[in-house]
Short mmCIF file of C-alpha atoms in Angstrom, two decimals:
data_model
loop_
_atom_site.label_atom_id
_atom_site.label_comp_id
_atom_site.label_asym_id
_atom_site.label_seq_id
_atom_site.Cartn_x
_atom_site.Cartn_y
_atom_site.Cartn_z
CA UNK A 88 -17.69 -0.36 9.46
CA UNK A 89 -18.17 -3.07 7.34
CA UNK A 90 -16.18 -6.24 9.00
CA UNK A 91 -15.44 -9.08 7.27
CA UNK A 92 -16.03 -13.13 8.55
CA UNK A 93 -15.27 -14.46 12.49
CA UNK A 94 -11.77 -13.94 14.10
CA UNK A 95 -9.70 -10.49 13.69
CA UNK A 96 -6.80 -10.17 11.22
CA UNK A 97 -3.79 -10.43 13.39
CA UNK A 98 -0.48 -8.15 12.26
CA UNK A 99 2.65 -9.59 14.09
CA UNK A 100 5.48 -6.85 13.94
CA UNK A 101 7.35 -3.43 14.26
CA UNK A 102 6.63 -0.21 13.30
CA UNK A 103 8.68 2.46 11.60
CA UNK A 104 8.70 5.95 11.92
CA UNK A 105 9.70 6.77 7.72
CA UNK A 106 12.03 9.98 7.42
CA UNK A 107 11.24 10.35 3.96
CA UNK A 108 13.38 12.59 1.66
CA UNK A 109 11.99 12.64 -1.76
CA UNK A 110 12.80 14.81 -5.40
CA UNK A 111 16.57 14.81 -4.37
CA UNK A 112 18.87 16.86 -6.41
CA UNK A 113 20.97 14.65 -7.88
CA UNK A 114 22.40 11.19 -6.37
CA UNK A 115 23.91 10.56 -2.92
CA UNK A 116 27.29 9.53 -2.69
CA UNK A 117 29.75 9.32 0.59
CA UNK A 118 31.41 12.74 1.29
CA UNK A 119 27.88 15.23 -0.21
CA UNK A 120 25.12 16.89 1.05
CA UNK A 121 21.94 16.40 -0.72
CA UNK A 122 18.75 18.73 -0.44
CA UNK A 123 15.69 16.89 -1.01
CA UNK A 124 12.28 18.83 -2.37
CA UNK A 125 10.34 16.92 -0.17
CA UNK A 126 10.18 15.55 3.08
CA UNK A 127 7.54 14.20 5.67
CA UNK A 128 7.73 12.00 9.07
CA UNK A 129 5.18 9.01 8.52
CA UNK A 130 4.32 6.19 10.58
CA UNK A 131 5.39 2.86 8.60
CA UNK A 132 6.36 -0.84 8.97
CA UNK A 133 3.47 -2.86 10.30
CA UNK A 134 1.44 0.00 11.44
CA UNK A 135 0.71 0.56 7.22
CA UNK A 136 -0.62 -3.34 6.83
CA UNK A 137 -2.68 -3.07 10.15
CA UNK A 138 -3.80 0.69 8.61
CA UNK A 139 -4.72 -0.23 5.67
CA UNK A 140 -6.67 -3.11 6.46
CA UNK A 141 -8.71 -1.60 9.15
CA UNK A 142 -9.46 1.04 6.82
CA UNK A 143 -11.24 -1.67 3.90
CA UNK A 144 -13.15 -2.62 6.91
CA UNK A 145 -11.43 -5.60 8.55
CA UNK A 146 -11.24 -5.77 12.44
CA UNK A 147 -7.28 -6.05 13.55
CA UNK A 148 -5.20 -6.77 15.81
CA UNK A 149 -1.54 -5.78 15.88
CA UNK A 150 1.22 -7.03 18.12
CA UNK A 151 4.12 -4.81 18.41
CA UNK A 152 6.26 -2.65 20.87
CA UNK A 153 5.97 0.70 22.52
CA UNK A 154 8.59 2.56 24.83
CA UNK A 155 9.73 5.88 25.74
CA UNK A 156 10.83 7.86 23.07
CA UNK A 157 9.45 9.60 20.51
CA UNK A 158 9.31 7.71 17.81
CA UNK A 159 7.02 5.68 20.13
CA UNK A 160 4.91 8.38 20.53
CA UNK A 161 4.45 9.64 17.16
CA UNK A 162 3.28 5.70 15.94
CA UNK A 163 0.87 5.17 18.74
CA UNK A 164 -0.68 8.43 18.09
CA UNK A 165 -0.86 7.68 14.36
CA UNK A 166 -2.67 4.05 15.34
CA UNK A 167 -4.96 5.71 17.69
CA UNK A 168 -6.47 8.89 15.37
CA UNK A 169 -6.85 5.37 12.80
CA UNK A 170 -9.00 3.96 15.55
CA UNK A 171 -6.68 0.48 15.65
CA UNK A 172 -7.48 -1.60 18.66
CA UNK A 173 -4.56 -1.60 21.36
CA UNK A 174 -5.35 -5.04 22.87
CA UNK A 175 -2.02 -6.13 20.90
CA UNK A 176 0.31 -3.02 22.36
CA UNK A 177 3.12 -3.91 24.95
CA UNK A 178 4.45 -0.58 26.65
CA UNK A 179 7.54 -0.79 27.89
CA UNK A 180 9.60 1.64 30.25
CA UNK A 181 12.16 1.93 28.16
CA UNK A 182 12.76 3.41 24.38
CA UNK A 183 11.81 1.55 21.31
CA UNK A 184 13.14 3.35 18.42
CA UNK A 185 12.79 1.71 14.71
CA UNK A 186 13.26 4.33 12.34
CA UNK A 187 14.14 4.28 8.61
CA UNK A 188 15.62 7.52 6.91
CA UNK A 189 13.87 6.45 2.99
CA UNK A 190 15.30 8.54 0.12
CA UNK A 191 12.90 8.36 -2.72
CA UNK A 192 11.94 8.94 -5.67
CA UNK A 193 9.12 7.97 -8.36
CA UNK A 194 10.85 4.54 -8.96
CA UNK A 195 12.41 2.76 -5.88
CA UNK A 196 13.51 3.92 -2.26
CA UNK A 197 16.94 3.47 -0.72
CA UNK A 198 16.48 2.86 3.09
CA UNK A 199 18.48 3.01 6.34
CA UNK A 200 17.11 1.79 9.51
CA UNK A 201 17.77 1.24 12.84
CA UNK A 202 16.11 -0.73 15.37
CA UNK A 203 16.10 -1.17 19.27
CA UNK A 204 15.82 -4.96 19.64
CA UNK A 205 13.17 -5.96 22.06
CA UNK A 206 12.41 -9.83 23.04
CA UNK A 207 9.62 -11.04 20.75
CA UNK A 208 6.03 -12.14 22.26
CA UNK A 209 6.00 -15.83 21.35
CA UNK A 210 3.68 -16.80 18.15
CA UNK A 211 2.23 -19.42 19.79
CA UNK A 212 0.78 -17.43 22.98
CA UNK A 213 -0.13 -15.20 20.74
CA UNK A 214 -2.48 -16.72 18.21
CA UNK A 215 -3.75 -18.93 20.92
CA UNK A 216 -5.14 -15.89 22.64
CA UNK A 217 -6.28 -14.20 19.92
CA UNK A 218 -7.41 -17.02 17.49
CA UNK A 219 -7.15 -14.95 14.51
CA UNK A 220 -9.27 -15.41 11.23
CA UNK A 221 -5.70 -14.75 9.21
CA UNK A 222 -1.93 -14.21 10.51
CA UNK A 223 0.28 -11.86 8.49
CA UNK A 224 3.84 -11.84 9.13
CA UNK A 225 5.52 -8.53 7.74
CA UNK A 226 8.55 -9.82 7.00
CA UNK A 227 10.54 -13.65 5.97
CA UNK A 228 10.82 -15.28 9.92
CA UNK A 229 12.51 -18.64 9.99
CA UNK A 230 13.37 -19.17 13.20
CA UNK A 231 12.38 -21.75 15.91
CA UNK A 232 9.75 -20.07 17.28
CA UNK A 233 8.18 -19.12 13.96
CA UNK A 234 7.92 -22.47 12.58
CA UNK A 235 6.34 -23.26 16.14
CA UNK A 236 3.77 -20.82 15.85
CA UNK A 237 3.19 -21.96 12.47
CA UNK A 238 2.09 -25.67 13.67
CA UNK A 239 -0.41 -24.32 15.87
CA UNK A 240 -1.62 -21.77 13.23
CA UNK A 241 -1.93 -24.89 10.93
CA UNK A 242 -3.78 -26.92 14.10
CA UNK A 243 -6.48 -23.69 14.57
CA UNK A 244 -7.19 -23.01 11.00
CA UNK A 245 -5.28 -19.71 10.89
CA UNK A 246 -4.49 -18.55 6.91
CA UNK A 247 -0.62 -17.48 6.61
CA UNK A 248 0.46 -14.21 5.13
CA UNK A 249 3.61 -13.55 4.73
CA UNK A 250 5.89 -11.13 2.81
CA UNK A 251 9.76 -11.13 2.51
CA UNK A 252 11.59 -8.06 2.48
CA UNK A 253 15.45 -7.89 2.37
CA UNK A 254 16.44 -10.60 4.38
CA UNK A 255 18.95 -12.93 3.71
CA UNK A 256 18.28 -16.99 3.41
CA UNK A 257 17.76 -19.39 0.49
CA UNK A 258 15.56 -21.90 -0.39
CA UNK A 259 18.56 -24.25 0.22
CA UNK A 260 18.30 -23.49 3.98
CA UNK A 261 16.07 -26.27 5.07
CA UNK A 262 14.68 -24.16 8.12
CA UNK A 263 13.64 -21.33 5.83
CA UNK A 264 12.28 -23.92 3.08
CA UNK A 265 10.19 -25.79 6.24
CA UNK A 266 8.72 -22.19 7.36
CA UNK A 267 7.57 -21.38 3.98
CA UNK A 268 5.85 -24.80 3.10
CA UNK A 269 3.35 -24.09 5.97
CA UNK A 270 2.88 -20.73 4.87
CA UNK A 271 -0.48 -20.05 2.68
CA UNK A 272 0.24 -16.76 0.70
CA UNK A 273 3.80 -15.70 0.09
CA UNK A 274 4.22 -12.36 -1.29
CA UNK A 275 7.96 -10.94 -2.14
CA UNK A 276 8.65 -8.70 -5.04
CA UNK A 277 10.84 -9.66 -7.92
CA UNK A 278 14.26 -8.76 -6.30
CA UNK A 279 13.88 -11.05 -3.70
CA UNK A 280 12.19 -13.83 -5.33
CA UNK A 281 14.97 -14.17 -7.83
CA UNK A 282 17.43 -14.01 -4.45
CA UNK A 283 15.60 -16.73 -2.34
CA UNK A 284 15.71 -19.14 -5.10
CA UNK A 285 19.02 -18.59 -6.88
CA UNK A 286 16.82 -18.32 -10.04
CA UNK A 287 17.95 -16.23 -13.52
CA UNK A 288 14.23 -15.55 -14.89
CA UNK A 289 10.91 -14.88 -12.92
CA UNK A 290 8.84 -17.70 -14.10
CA UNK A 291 11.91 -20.42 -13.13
CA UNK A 292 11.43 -18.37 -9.70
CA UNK A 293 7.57 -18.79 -9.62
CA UNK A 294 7.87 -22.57 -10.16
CA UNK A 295 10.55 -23.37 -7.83
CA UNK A 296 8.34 -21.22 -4.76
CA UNK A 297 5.28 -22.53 -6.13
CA UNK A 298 6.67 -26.22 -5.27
CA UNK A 299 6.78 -24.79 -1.69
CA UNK A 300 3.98 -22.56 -1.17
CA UNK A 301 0.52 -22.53 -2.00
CA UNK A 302 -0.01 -19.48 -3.42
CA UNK A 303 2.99 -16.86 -4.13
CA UNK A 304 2.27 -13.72 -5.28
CA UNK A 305 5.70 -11.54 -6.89
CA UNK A 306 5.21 -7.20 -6.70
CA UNK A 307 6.58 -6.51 -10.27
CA UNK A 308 6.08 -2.31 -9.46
CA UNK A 309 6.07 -0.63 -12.65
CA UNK A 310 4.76 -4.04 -14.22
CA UNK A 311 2.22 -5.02 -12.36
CA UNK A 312 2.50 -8.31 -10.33
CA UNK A 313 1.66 -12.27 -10.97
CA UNK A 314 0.39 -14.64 -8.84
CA UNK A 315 0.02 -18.18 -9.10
CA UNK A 316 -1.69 -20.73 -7.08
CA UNK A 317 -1.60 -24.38 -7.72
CA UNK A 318 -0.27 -24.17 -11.32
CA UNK A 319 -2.69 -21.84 -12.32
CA UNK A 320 -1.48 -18.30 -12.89
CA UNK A 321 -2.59 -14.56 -13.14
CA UNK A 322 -0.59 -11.69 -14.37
CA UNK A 323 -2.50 -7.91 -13.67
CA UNK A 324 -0.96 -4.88 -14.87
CA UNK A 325 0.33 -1.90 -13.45
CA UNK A 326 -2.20 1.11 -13.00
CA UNK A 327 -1.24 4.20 -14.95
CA UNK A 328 -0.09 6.87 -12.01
CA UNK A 329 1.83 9.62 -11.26
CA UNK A 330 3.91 8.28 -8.55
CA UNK A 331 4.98 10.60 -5.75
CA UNK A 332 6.42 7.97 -3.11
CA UNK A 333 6.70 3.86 -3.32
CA UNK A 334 7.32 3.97 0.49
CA UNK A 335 4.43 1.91 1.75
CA UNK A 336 3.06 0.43 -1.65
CA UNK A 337 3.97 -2.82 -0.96
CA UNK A 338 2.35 -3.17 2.58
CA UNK A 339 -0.81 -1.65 0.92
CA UNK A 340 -0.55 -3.78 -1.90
CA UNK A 341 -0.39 -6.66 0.59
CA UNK A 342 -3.84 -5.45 2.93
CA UNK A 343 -5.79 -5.51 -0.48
CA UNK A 344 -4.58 -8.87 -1.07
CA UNK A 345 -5.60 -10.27 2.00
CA UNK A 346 -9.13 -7.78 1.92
CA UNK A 347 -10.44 -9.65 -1.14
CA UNK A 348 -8.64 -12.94 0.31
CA UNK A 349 -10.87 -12.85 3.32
CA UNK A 350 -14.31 -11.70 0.76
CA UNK A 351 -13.74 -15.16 -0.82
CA UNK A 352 -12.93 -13.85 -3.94
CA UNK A 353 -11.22 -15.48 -7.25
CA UNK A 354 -7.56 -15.12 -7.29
CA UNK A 355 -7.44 -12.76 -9.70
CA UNK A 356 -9.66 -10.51 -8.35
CA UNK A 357 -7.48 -10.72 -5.17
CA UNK A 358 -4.77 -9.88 -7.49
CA UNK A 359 -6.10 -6.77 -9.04
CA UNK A 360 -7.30 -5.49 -5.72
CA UNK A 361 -3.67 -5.73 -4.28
CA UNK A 362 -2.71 -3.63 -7.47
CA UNK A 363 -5.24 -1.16 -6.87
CA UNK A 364 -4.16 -0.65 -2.97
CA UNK A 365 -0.60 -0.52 -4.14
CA UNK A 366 -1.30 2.51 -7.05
CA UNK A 367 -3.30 4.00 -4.79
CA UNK A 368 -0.09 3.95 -2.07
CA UNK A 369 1.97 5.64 -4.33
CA UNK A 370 0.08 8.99 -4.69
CA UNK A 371 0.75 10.30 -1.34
CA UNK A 372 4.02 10.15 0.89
CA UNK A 373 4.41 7.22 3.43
CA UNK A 374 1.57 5.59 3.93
CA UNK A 375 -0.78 8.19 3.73
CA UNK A 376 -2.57 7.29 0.19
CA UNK A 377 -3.90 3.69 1.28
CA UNK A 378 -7.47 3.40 0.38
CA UNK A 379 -10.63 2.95 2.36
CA UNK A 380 -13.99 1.10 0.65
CA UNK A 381 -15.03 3.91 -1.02
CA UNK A 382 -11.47 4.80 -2.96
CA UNK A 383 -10.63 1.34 -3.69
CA UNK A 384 -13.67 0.55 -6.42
CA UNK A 385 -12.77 3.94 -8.01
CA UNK A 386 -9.16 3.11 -7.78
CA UNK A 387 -10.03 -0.58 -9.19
CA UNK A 388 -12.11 0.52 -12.06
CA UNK A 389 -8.34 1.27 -13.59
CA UNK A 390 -6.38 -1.64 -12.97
CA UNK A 391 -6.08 -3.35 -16.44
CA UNK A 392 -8.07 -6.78 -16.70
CA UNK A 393 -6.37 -9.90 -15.03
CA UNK A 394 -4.57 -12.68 -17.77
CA UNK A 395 -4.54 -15.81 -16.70
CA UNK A 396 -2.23 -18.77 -18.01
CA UNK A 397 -1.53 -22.89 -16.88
#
């Protein structure tokens, strides 16, 4: 396997077993039952960036939880027929269940999830005994010992990754504005960059996270996604697919980000590969249709050619 530079890629966060119900009938609304045409139990959550990654060729390590039940089981046997190093599991004697019942369709995903809370490892122990190459964060963390971890990210030379998700906080929250300025690559999609900033349009969006982070990068699904870094920007359009699930596209979208990230290339070349890894997502349920080496340059030969703007 083809691994990239010195240091593994370290993935800091839960899994999710997906119950995925896709092609329903018509709408769900409180008080109906709703057959679905389709359904499958995937492994999801962090386990999909730390997948997808190792499969372009990138040595990983993933932190997260293990316990008792289930759920449990069914992720750490998904990790382990993927070949993902362990050195990052904690098993605990108790059950650890994170699970997200996704209804989907070709479009978007409505989720529910539940999650057994477990104390976190602290960032800082962690990238000082792993001394990673690049940290991705799976999710927006503002808290105390996030912005700790941060400084001694920032102190080793450790790259930032981190997306959002649907979690609440504003650029007007001077904790969550401090995390983010020490962050390298920010990655929401437009939903929640027009959310964290309060702004009415994209590009006001773009300028007022681009005063905070380096380089943000907004998921625009069915239109592609932009990316600017430093004033300059890059706009890469959606591939033409037939889209079976979006469960997963963003995670995957993220790993080919960071894959071409870590291969020193241009920005919009990172760009189009995260668009590639995201179409490629979409064709399978879950997680299932991330790309390895050998599927991503077929998959990039039909992502349209980058436009770039100051």
């Amino acid at each position: 396997m083809d691994v990239v530079g010195d240091g593994p890629v370290l993935v800091v966060g839960p899994w999710y077993v997906d119950l995925i119900f896709c092609e329903l009938a018509r709408p769900v609304r409180p008080g109906t039952e709703v057959f679905a045409e389709e359904f499958d139990v995937v492994a999801g959550g962090a386990f999909t960036l730390a997948m997808a990654l190792h499969r372009l060729g990138h040595e990983v390590v993933w932190v997260t939880d293990f316990g008792t039940d289930l759920f449990s089981r069914h992720v750490l046997a998904r990790a382990r027929a993927e070949g993902l190093d362990e050195t990052g599991f904690a098993h605990h004697s108790v059950p650890v269940r994170n699970v997200t019942a996704v209804l989907s369709d070709s479009t978007d995903r409505a989720m529910v999830s539940f999650r057994d809370r477990l104390a976190a490892p602290s960032l800082t122990t962690v990238l000082e005994r792993n001394r990673p190459r690049m940290l991705l964060l799976p999710i927006l963390r503002y808290d105390a010992d996030t912005a700790a971890g941060l400084d001694i990210a920032c102190e080793l030379g450790v790259e930032v990754f981190m997306d959002c998700q649907d979690v609440a906080g504003t650029l007007d929250d001077p904790a969550l504005r401090e995390v983010l300025g020490r962050v390298d690559i920010f990655a929401p999609n437009v939903d929640e960059a027009l959310r964290l900033t309060g702004a009415s349009t994209l590009d006001e969006a773009l300028e007022l996270l681009s005063a905070v982070v380096d380089t943000v990068i907004v998921k625009r699904g069915g239109a592609g996604a932009t990316a600017v870094r430093r004033g300059r920007r890059v706009d890469v359009g959606a591939v033409a697919v037939t889209a079976v699930d979006t469960t997963g596209a963003g995670d995957c979208f993220n790993a080919g980000f960071v894959h071409a990230t870590l291969r020193g290339q241009p920005l919009g070349e990172c760009l189009s590969t995260a668009v590639a890894c995201g179409a490629a997502a979409v064709t399978g349920l879950g997680s299932a249709g991330a790309p390895d080496l050998t599927e991503l340059a077929r998959w990039l030969a039909e992502v349209p050619r980058p436009g770039t703007s100051r």
